[in-house]
Coordinates of C-alpha atoms in Angstrom, one line a residue:
X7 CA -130.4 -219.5 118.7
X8 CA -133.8 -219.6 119.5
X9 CA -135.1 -222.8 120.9
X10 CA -137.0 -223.6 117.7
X11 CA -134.5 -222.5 115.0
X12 CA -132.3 -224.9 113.4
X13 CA -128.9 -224.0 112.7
X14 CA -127.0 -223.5 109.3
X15 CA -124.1 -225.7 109.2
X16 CA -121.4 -225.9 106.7
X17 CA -119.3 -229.2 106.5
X18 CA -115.3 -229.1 104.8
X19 CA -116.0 -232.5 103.0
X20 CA -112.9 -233.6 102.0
X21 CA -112.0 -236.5 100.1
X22 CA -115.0 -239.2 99.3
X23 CA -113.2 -241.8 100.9
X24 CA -114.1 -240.9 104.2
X25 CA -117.6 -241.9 103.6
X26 CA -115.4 -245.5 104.2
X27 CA -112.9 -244.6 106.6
X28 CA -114.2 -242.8 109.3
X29 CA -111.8 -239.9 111.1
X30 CA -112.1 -237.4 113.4
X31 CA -113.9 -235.3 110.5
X32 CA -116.6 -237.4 110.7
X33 CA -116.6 -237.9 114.0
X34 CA -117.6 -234.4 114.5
X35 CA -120.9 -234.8 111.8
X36 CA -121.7 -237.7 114.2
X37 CA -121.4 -235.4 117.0
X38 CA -123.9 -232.9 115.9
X39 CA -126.1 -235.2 114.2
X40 CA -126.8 -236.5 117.5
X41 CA -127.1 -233.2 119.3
X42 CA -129.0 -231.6 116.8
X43 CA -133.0 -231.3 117.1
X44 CA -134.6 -233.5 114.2
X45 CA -135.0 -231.5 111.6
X46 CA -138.6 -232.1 109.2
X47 CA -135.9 -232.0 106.2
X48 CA -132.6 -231.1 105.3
X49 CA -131.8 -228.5 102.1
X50 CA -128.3 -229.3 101.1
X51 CA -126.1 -226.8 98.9
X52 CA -122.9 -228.8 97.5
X53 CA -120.0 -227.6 95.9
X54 CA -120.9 -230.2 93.3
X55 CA -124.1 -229.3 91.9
X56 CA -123.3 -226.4 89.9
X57 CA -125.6 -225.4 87.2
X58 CA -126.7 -222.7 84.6
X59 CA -129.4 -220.7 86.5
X60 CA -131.2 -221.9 90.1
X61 CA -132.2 -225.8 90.2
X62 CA -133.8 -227.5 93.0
X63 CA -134.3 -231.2 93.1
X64 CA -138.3 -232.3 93.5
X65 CA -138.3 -235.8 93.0
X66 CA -139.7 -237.7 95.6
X67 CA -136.8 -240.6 95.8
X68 CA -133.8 -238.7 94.6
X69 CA -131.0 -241.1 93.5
X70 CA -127.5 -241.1 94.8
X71 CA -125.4 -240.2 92.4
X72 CA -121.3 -241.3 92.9
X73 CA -119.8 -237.9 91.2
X74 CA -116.1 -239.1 91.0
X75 CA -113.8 -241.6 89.5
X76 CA -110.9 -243.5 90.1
X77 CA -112.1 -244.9 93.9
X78 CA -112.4 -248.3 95.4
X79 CA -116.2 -250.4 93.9
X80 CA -117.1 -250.2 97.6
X81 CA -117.3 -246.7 97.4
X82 CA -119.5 -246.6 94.6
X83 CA -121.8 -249.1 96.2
X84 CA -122.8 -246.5 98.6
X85 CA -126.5 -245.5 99.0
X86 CA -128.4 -243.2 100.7
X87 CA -131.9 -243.6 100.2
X88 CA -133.2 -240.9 101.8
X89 CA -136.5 -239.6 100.4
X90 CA -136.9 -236.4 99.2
X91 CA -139.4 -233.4 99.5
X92 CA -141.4 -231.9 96.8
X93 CA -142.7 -229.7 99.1
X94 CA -139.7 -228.4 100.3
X95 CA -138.5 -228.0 96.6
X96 CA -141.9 -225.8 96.4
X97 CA -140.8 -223.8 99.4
X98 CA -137.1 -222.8 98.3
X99 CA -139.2 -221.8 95.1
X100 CA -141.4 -219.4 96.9
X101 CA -138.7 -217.8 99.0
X102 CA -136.0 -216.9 96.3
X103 CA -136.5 -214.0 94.2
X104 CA -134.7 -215.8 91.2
X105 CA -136.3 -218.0 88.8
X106 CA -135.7 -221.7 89.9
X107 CA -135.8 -225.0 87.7
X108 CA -137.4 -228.1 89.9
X109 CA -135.7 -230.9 88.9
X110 CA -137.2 -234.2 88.8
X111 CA -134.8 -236.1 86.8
X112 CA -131.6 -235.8 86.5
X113 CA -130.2 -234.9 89.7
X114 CA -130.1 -236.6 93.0
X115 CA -127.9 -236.8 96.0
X116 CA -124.5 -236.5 94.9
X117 CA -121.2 -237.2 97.0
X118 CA -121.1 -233.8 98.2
X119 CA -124.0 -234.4 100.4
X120 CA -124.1 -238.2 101.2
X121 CA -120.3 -238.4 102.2
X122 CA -122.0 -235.6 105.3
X123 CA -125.1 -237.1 105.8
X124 CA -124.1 -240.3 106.0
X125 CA -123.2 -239.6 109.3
X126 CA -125.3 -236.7 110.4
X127 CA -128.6 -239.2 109.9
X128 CA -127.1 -242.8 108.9
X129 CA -130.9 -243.8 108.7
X130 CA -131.2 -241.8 105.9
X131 CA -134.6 -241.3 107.4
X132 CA -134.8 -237.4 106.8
X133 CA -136.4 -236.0 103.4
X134 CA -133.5 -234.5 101.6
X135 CA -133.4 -231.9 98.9
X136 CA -130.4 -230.2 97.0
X137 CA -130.1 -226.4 95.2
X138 CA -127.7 -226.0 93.3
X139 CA -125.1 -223.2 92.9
X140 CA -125.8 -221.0 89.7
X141 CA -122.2 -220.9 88.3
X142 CA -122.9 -217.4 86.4
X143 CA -123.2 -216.0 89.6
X144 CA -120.7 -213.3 91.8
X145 CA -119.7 -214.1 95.0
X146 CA -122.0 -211.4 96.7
X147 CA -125.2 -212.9 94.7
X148 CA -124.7 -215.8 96.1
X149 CA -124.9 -214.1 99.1
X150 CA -127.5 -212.2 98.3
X151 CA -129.4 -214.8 97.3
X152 CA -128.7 -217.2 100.7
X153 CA -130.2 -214.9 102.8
X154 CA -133.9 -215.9 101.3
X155 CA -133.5 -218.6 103.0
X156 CA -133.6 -217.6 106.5
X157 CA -136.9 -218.4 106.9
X158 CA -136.8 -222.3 106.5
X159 CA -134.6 -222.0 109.8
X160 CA -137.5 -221.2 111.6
X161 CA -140.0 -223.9 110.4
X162 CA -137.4 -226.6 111.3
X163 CA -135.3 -227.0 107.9
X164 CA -131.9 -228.0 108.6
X165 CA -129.9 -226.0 105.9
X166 CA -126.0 -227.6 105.0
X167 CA -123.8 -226.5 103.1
X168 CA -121.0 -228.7 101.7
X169 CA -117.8 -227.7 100.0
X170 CA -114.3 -226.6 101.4
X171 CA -112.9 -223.3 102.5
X172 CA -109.6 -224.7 101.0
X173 CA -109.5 -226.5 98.0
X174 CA -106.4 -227.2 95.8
X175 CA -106.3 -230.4 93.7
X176 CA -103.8 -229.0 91.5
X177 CA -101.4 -229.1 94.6
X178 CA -102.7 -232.0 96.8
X179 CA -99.6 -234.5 98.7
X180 CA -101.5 -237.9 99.2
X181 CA -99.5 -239.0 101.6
X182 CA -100.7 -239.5 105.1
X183 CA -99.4 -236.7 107.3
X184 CA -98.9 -234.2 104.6
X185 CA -97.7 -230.8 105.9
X186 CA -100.0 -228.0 104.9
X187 CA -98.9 -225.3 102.6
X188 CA -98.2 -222.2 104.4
X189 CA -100.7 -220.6 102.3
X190 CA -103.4 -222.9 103.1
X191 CA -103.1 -222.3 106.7
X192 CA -102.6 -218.6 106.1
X193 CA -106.0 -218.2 104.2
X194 CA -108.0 -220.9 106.4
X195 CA -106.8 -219.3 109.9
X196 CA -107.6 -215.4 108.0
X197 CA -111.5 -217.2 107.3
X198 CA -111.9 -218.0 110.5
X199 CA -111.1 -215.0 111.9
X200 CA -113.2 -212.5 110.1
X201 CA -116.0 -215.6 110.6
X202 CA -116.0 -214.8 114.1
X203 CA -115.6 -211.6 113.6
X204 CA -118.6 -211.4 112.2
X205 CA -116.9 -209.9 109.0
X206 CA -118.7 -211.4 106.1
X207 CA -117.9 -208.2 103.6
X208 CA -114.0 -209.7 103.4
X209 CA -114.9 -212.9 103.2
X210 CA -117.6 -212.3 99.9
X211 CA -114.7 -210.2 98.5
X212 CA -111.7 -213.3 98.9
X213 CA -110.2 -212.0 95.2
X214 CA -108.8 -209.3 97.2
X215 CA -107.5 -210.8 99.6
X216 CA -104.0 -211.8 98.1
X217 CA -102.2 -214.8 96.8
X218 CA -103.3 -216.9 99.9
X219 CA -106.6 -217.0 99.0
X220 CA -106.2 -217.4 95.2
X221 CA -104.0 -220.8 95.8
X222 CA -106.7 -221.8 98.4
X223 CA -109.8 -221.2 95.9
X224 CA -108.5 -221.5 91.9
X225 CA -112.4 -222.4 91.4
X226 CA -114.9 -220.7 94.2
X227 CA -117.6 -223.7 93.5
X228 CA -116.4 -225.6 96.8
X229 CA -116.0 -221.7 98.5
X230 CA -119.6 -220.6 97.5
X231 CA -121.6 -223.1 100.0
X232 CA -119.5 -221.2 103.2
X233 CA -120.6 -218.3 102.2
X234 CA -124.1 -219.7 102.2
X235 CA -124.2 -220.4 105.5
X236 CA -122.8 -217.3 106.5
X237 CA -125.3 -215.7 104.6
X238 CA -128.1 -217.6 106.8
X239 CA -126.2 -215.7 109.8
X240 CA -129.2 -213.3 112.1
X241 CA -128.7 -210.9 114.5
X242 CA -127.4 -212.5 117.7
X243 CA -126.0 -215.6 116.1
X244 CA -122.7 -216.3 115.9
X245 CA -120.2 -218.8 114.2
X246 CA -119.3 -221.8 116.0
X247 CA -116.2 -224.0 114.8
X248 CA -117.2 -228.0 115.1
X249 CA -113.9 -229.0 113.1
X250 CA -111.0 -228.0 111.4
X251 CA -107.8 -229.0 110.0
X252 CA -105.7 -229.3 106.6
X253 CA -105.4 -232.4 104.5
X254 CA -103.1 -233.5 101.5
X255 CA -101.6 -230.2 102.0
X256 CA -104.7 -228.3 100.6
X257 CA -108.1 -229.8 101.4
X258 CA -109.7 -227.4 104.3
X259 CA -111.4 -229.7 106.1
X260 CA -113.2 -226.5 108.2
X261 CA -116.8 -227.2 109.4
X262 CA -118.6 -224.4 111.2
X263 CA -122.6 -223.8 112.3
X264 CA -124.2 -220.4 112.9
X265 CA -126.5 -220.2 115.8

């Protein structure tokens, strides 16, 4: 990485109640928050922002928004008042070759982004701004489309992604020290090693993979943002594991940077 370019970094969030009890997941975003250069802003792609066509929030106090139910009140009293960035918003617009709604009203800072930032800057003193994941989309034009934003790299945009390699509600075990499916190792330990591999052409084409990875993604929403950040990948870079583990049997809890 060049001394000047941030890196891409995507974050397995897990379950929102970490963002109230802290593990060794977090302890790693509190790790590179701290080593990290300060970024001007942060563009965050969550799993759970997905809409029809390209949005990009442009408001300049974005909201935090508590996408989930069923969790303790203090959970929901959570905010992250980070501001945001219009210009930024402006910028993503440029740079993709898609038409892109900027959204001033709706949208915010949802879960998928606080639960991580939370940590990564708990001052919430770093202009945030979210695009969202065009659910009509392939795998590959997601891709595709990532790699317009290389350039923000390079004028000291921090670009996370937030989802999970693994994600199986359908199958989770709640109980603390859940044993991992065999299949949710199987397709976790496979990512990880075509990520450092540096083979991204498996990894955009999962489906074929086998039965691994269609327990491990049933929906590709929380798989899309990896690929993201792969995407944002240059010549010379390289993958760089900061966490990883399984929980509730089928929650990847992977978090990687390229640079």
């Amino acid at each position: 990485m060049t001394s000047h370019r941030q890196p891409a970094v995507f974050a397995g969030h897990g379950s929102p109640m970490y963002a109230l009890e802290p593990n060794r997941y977090t302890a790693a975003w509190t790790h590179l928050g701290k080593s990290l250069k300060r970024p001007d802003a942060i563009l965050v792609i969550s799993a759970h922002w997905v809409t029809r066509g390209v949005w990009v929030t442009a408001m300049p106090k974005p909201k935090t928004i508590h996408d989930f139910g069923g969790f303790p009140q203090a959970l929901f009293d959570i905010e992250y008042p980070a501001p945001g960035s219009p210009a930024l918003a402006e910028r993503v617009k440029e740079l993709l070759s898609v038409p892109v709604v900027m959204e001033e009203n709706e949208w915010g800072i949802d879960h998928g982004a606080w639960s991580v930032l939370k940590y990564l800057y708990p001052d919430a003193d770093v202009p945030v701004v979210q695009l969202s994941l065009d659910g009509s989309m392939s795998a590959r034009e997601h891709y595709e489309l990532a790699k317009q934003l290389r350039p923000l790299r390079d004028e000291n945009i921090l670009i996370l992604a937030s989802g999970n390699v693994v994600h199986n509600l359908r199958t989770i075990h709640w109980q603390d020290g859940a044993q991992p499916f065999p299949w949710a190792t199987e397709f976790n330990d496979f990512f990880v090693s075509e990520m450092n591999a540096n083979h991204h052409e498996t990894l955009i084409d999962w489906e074929l993979v086998g039965d691994a990875a269609h327990l491990s993604i049933p929906t590709p929403e929380h798989y899309w943002p990896a690929l993201y950040m792969l995407a944002l990948q240059s010549e010379g870079e390289h993958a760089k594991v900061l966490v990883d583990g399984i929980e509730m049997s089928s929650i990847g809890m992977l978090s990687f940077s390229i640079q």
